[in-house]
């Protein structure tokens, strides 16, 4: 596939993902309120987090730039680190779908290494507080469709076990591994293209000018 098709596949991977591995850096030195061992200061930590691709559902303005949404817990290590200034990367993969795929070569065993994965680089940007009612309604509808259990810790919910807030990962770079290098693209995606496509299409000056969106491609083994 072309680089633009690979970008569409990566955006589709984000759209269909419900979790990802978020990597951040502990501050150095650690704050006095930290319960982490002093020796981890300045080290990275990778933790699985809930996410949802909610850009297209949000009003004012209705933009879809591939910036995943988090319902962030203030107590969570990932978001304590970003609040202390850490950037963030988010790794996504299609590996759990291996049994739906076909061998990449006749007689070759099914291989997770031959399936797509991507890492998004960027920073956490909280939504404005208070979140406008229309925006919060859209966030709840989108996010809870993928994570109905998260209703328990919605922002401001009485009796919630932890305080939370809505945030997005503003994507600044994307690294893509489409599968085996002889068959798929591996490398850095064009961020203008990443931000310039939607599910239904793209502008004529984006990518190959075909006007395709991420809804026009399918990941390996994906059923129609």
GROMACS .gro file of C-alpha atoms in nm:
model
  224
    1UNK     CA    1   0.000   0.000   0.000
    2UNK     CA    2   0.100   0.362  -0.054
    3UNK     CA    3   0.196   0.592   0.231
    4UNK     CA    4  -0.142   0.764   0.208
    5UNK     CA    5  -0.326   0.432   0.226
    6UNK     CA    6  -0.110   0.349   0.528
    7UNK     CA    7  -0.219   0.675   0.691
    8UNK     CA    8  -0.583   0.582   0.631
    9UNK     CA    9  -0.520   0.239   0.784
   10UNK     CA   10  -0.357   0.401   1.087
   11UNK     CA   11  -0.651   0.637   1.134
   12UNK     CA   12  -0.887   0.340   1.108
   13UNK     CA   13  -0.681   0.157   1.370
   14UNK     CA   14  -0.728   0.454   1.604
   15UNK     CA   15  -1.101   0.473   1.530
   16UNK     CA   16  -1.152   0.106   1.616
   17UNK     CA   17  -0.926   0.101   1.923
   18UNK     CA   18  -1.066   0.114   2.275
   19UNK     CA   19  -0.738   0.085   2.465
   20UNK     CA   20  -0.374   0.171   2.408
   21UNK     CA   21  -0.043   0.164   2.591
   22UNK     CA   22   0.041   0.515   2.713
   23UNK     CA   23   0.404   0.594   2.790
   24UNK     CA   24   0.509   0.891   3.002
   25UNK     CA   25   0.812   1.002   3.205
   26UNK     CA   26   0.826   1.037   3.582
   27UNK     CA   27   0.936   1.390   3.684
   28UNK     CA   28   1.286   1.434   3.818
   29UNK     CA   29   1.310   1.494   4.102
   30UNK     CA   30   0.984   1.336   4.211
   31UNK     CA   31   0.746   1.570   4.394
   32UNK     CA   32   0.726   1.536   4.771
   33UNK     CA   33   0.371   1.401   4.739
   34UNK     CA   34   0.479   1.109   4.517
   35UNK     CA   35   0.459   0.753   4.647
   36UNK     CA   36   0.691   0.621   4.373
   37UNK     CA   37   1.042   0.502   4.461
   38UNK     CA   38   1.298   0.784   4.415
   39UNK     CA   39   1.496   0.563   4.175
   40UNK     CA   40   1.224   0.585   3.905
   41UNK     CA   41   1.262   0.964   3.868
   42UNK     CA   42   1.325   1.043   3.501
   43UNK     CA   43   1.231   0.691   3.389
   44UNK     CA   44   0.949   0.600   3.152
   45UNK     CA   45   0.644   0.398   3.247
   46UNK     CA   46   0.395   0.235   3.008
   47UNK     CA   47   0.039   0.168   3.119
   48UNK     CA   48  -0.273   0.052   2.937
   49UNK     CA   49  -0.541   0.323   2.921
   50UNK     CA   50  -0.897   0.351   2.792
   51UNK     CA   51  -0.940   0.577   2.489
   52UNK     CA   52  -1.199   0.673   2.230
   53UNK     CA   53  -1.174   0.849   1.894
   54UNK     CA   54  -1.433   1.120   1.958
   55UNK     CA   55  -1.309   1.411   1.743
   56UNK     CA   56  -1.578   1.377   1.478
   57UNK     CA   57  -1.860   1.385   1.733
   58UNK     CA   58  -1.759   1.713   1.897
   59UNK     CA   59  -1.920   2.050   1.818
   60UNK     CA   60  -1.765   2.395   1.791
   61UNK     CA   61  -1.587   2.349   1.558
   62UNK     CA   62  -1.663   2.007   1.409
   63UNK     CA   63  -1.306   1.898   1.336
   64UNK     CA   64  -1.166   1.547   1.306
   65UNK     CA   65  -0.789   1.549   1.347
   66UNK     CA   66  -0.718   1.206   1.494
   67UNK     CA   67  -0.664   1.329   1.851
   68UNK     CA   68  -0.787   1.050   2.083
   69UNK     CA   69  -0.998   1.134   2.387
   70UNK     CA   70  -0.929   1.022   2.744
   71UNK     CA   71  -1.145   1.029   3.053
   72UNK     CA   72  -0.840   1.093   3.268
   73UNK     CA   73  -0.820   1.008   3.636
   74UNK     CA   74  -0.626   1.265   3.836
   75UNK     CA   75  -0.483   0.989   4.054
   76UNK     CA   76  -0.356   0.786   3.756
   77UNK     CA   77   0.020   0.775   3.704
   78UNK     CA   78  -0.012   0.855   3.332
   79UNK     CA   79  -0.195   1.180   3.396
   80UNK     CA   80   0.003   1.274   3.706
   81UNK     CA   81   0.314   1.257   3.488
   82UNK     CA   82   0.162   1.464   3.206
   83UNK     CA   83   0.043   1.720   3.462
   84UNK     CA   84   0.408   1.745   3.572
   85UNK     CA   85   0.516   1.825   3.217
   86UNK     CA   86   0.572   1.487   3.053
   87UNK     CA   87   0.485   1.438   2.690
   88UNK     CA   88   0.305   1.116   2.600
   89UNK     CA   89   0.313   0.842   2.340
   90UNK     CA   90   0.027   0.601   2.275
   91UNK     CA   91   0.082   0.261   2.114
   92UNK     CA   92  -0.201   0.087   1.929
   93UNK     CA   93  -0.205  -0.253   1.760
   94UNK     CA   94  -0.429  -0.496   1.573
   95UNK     CA   95  -0.273  -0.805   1.729
   96UNK     CA   96  -0.586  -0.927   1.909
   97UNK     CA   97  -0.742  -0.991   1.565
   98UNK     CA   98  -0.481  -1.244   1.456
   99UNK     CA   99  -0.730  -1.533   1.439
  100UNK     CA  100  -0.941  -1.338   1.189
  101UNK     CA  101  -0.651  -1.295   0.946
  102UNK     CA  102  -0.497  -1.508   0.673
  103UNK     CA  103  -0.127  -1.602   0.640
  104UNK     CA  104   0.080  -1.334   0.468
  105UNK     CA  105   0.234  -1.609   0.250
  106UNK     CA  106   0.094  -1.953   0.159
  107UNK     CA  107   0.202  -2.199   0.425
  108UNK     CA  108   0.327  -1.925   0.661
  109UNK     CA  109   0.180  -1.939   1.013
  110UNK     CA  110  -0.045  -1.662   1.138
  111UNK     CA  111   0.181  -1.388   1.268
  112UNK     CA  112   0.115  -1.094   1.498
  113UNK     CA  113   0.440  -0.942   1.370
  114UNK     CA  114   0.273  -0.914   1.030
  115UNK     CA  115  -0.017  -0.705   1.164
  116UNK     CA  116  -0.042  -0.325   1.192
  117UNK     CA  117   0.059  -0.114   1.489
  118UNK     CA  118   0.116   0.256   1.539
  119UNK     CA  119   0.256   0.489   1.802
  120UNK     CA  120   0.112   0.838   1.840
  121UNK     CA  121   0.336   1.107   1.991
  122UNK     CA  122   0.210   1.429   2.143
  123UNK     CA  123   0.088   1.595   2.459
  124UNK     CA  124  -0.221   1.595   2.680
  125UNK     CA  125  -0.459   1.889   2.646
  126UNK     CA  126  -0.749   1.902   2.895
  127UNK     CA  127  -1.082   2.023   2.765
  128UNK     CA  128  -1.181   2.366   2.890
  129UNK     CA  129  -1.342   2.370   3.234
  130UNK     CA  130  -1.632   2.378   3.276
  131UNK     CA  131  -1.686   2.174   2.961
  132UNK     CA  132  -1.968   2.329   2.754
  133UNK     CA  133  -2.288   2.130   2.792
  134UNK     CA  134  -2.310   2.034   2.423
  135UNK     CA  135  -1.948   1.919   2.419
  136UNK     CA  136  -1.982   1.719   2.740
  137UNK     CA  137  -2.294   1.548   2.610
  138UNK     CA  138  -2.108   1.448   2.291
  139UNK     CA  139  -1.808   1.325   2.491
  140UNK     CA  140  -2.025   1.110   2.715
  141UNK     CA  141  -2.216   0.957   2.424
  142UNK     CA  142  -1.898   0.875   2.231
  143UNK     CA  143  -1.684   0.756   2.520
  144UNK     CA  144  -1.946   0.552   2.705
  145UNK     CA  145  -2.039   0.371   2.383
  146UNK     CA  146  -1.693   0.212   2.405
  147UNK     CA  147  -1.655   0.209   2.783
  148UNK     CA  148  -1.995   0.188   2.954
  149UNK     CA  149  -1.828   0.113   3.289
  150UNK     CA  150  -1.661   0.456   3.280
  151UNK     CA  151  -1.995   0.613   3.370
  152UNK     CA  152  -1.901   0.539   3.731
  153UNK     CA  153  -1.612   0.789   3.724
  154UNK     CA  154  -1.752   1.063   3.501
  155UNK     CA  155  -1.640   1.414   3.601
  156UNK     CA  156  -1.846   1.553   3.886
  157UNK     CA  157  -2.040   1.231   3.942
  158UNK     CA  158  -2.154   1.201   4.302
  159UNK     CA  159  -1.993   0.905   4.472
  160UNK     CA  160  -1.728   0.856   4.201
  161UNK     CA  161  -1.424   0.668   4.337
  162UNK     CA  162  -1.180   0.917   4.181
  163UNK     CA  163  -1.181   1.268   4.035
  164UNK     CA  164  -1.158   1.275   3.656
  165UNK     CA  165  -1.144   1.518   3.365
  166UNK     CA  166  -1.185   1.510   2.988
  167UNK     CA  167  -0.865   1.541   2.785
  168UNK     CA  168  -0.728   1.475   2.439
  169UNK     CA  169  -0.391   1.362   2.312
  170UNK     CA  170  -0.286   1.627   2.059
  171UNK     CA  171  -0.097   1.422   1.801
  172UNK     CA  172   0.229   1.573   1.673
  173UNK     CA  173   0.391   1.266   1.512
  174UNK     CA  174   0.288   0.910   1.417
  175UNK     CA  175   0.514   0.608   1.365
  176UNK     CA  176   0.357   0.326   1.164
  177UNK     CA  177   0.447  -0.040   1.126
  178UNK     CA  178   0.204  -0.187   0.876
  179UNK     CA  179   0.342  -0.539   0.913
  180UNK     CA  180   0.637  -0.710   0.748
  181UNK     CA  181   0.857  -0.458   0.569
  182UNK     CA  182   0.853  -0.639   0.236
  183UNK     CA  183   0.475  -0.606   0.221
  184UNK     CA  184   0.384  -0.294   0.418
  185UNK     CA  185   0.514   0.056   0.488
  186UNK     CA  186   0.720   0.117   0.801
  187UNK     CA  187   0.812   0.468   0.913
  188UNK     CA  188   0.683   0.815   1.000
  189UNK     CA  189   0.345   0.919   0.862
  190UNK     CA  190   0.267   1.262   0.721
  191UNK     CA  191   0.095   1.444   1.009
  192UNK     CA  192  -0.083   1.685   0.774
  193UNK     CA  193  -0.242   1.383   0.608
  194UNK     CA  194  -0.317   1.225   0.948
  195UNK     CA  195  -0.507   1.537   1.054
  196UNK     CA  196  -0.660   1.598   0.712
  197UNK     CA  197  -0.868   1.282   0.669
  198UNK     CA  198  -1.206   1.188   0.812
  199UNK     CA  199  -1.410   0.871   0.800
  200UNK     CA  200  -1.593   0.987   0.490
  201UNK     CA  201  -1.318   1.153   0.289
  202UNK     CA  202  -1.033   1.399   0.252
  203UNK     CA  203  -0.962   1.721   0.064
  204UNK     CA  204  -0.816   1.702  -0.287
  205UNK     CA  205  -0.488   1.850  -0.161
  206UNK     CA  206  -0.446   1.570   0.096
  207UNK     CA  207  -0.256   1.254   0.013
  208UNK     CA  208  -0.302   1.118  -0.339
  209UNK     CA  209  -0.598   1.344  -0.416
  210UNK     CA  210  -0.838   1.050  -0.428
  211UNK     CA  211  -1.065   1.202  -0.164
  212UNK     CA  212  -1.062   0.878   0.034
  213UNK     CA  213  -1.128   0.861   0.408
  214UNK     CA  214  -1.041   0.600   0.666
  215UNK     CA  215  -1.384   0.446   0.610
  216UNK     CA  216  -1.265   0.337   0.265
  217UNK     CA  217  -0.997   0.097   0.392
  218UNK     CA  218  -1.004  -0.222   0.599
  219UNK     CA  219  -0.752  -0.369   0.839
  220UNK     CA  220  -0.637  -0.732   0.795
  221UNK     CA  221  -0.915  -0.981   0.863
  222UNK     CA  222  -1.171  -0.709   0.929
  223UNK     CA  223  -1.524  -0.811   0.846
  224UNK     CA  224  -1.744  -0.579   0.641
   0.00000   0.00000   0.00000
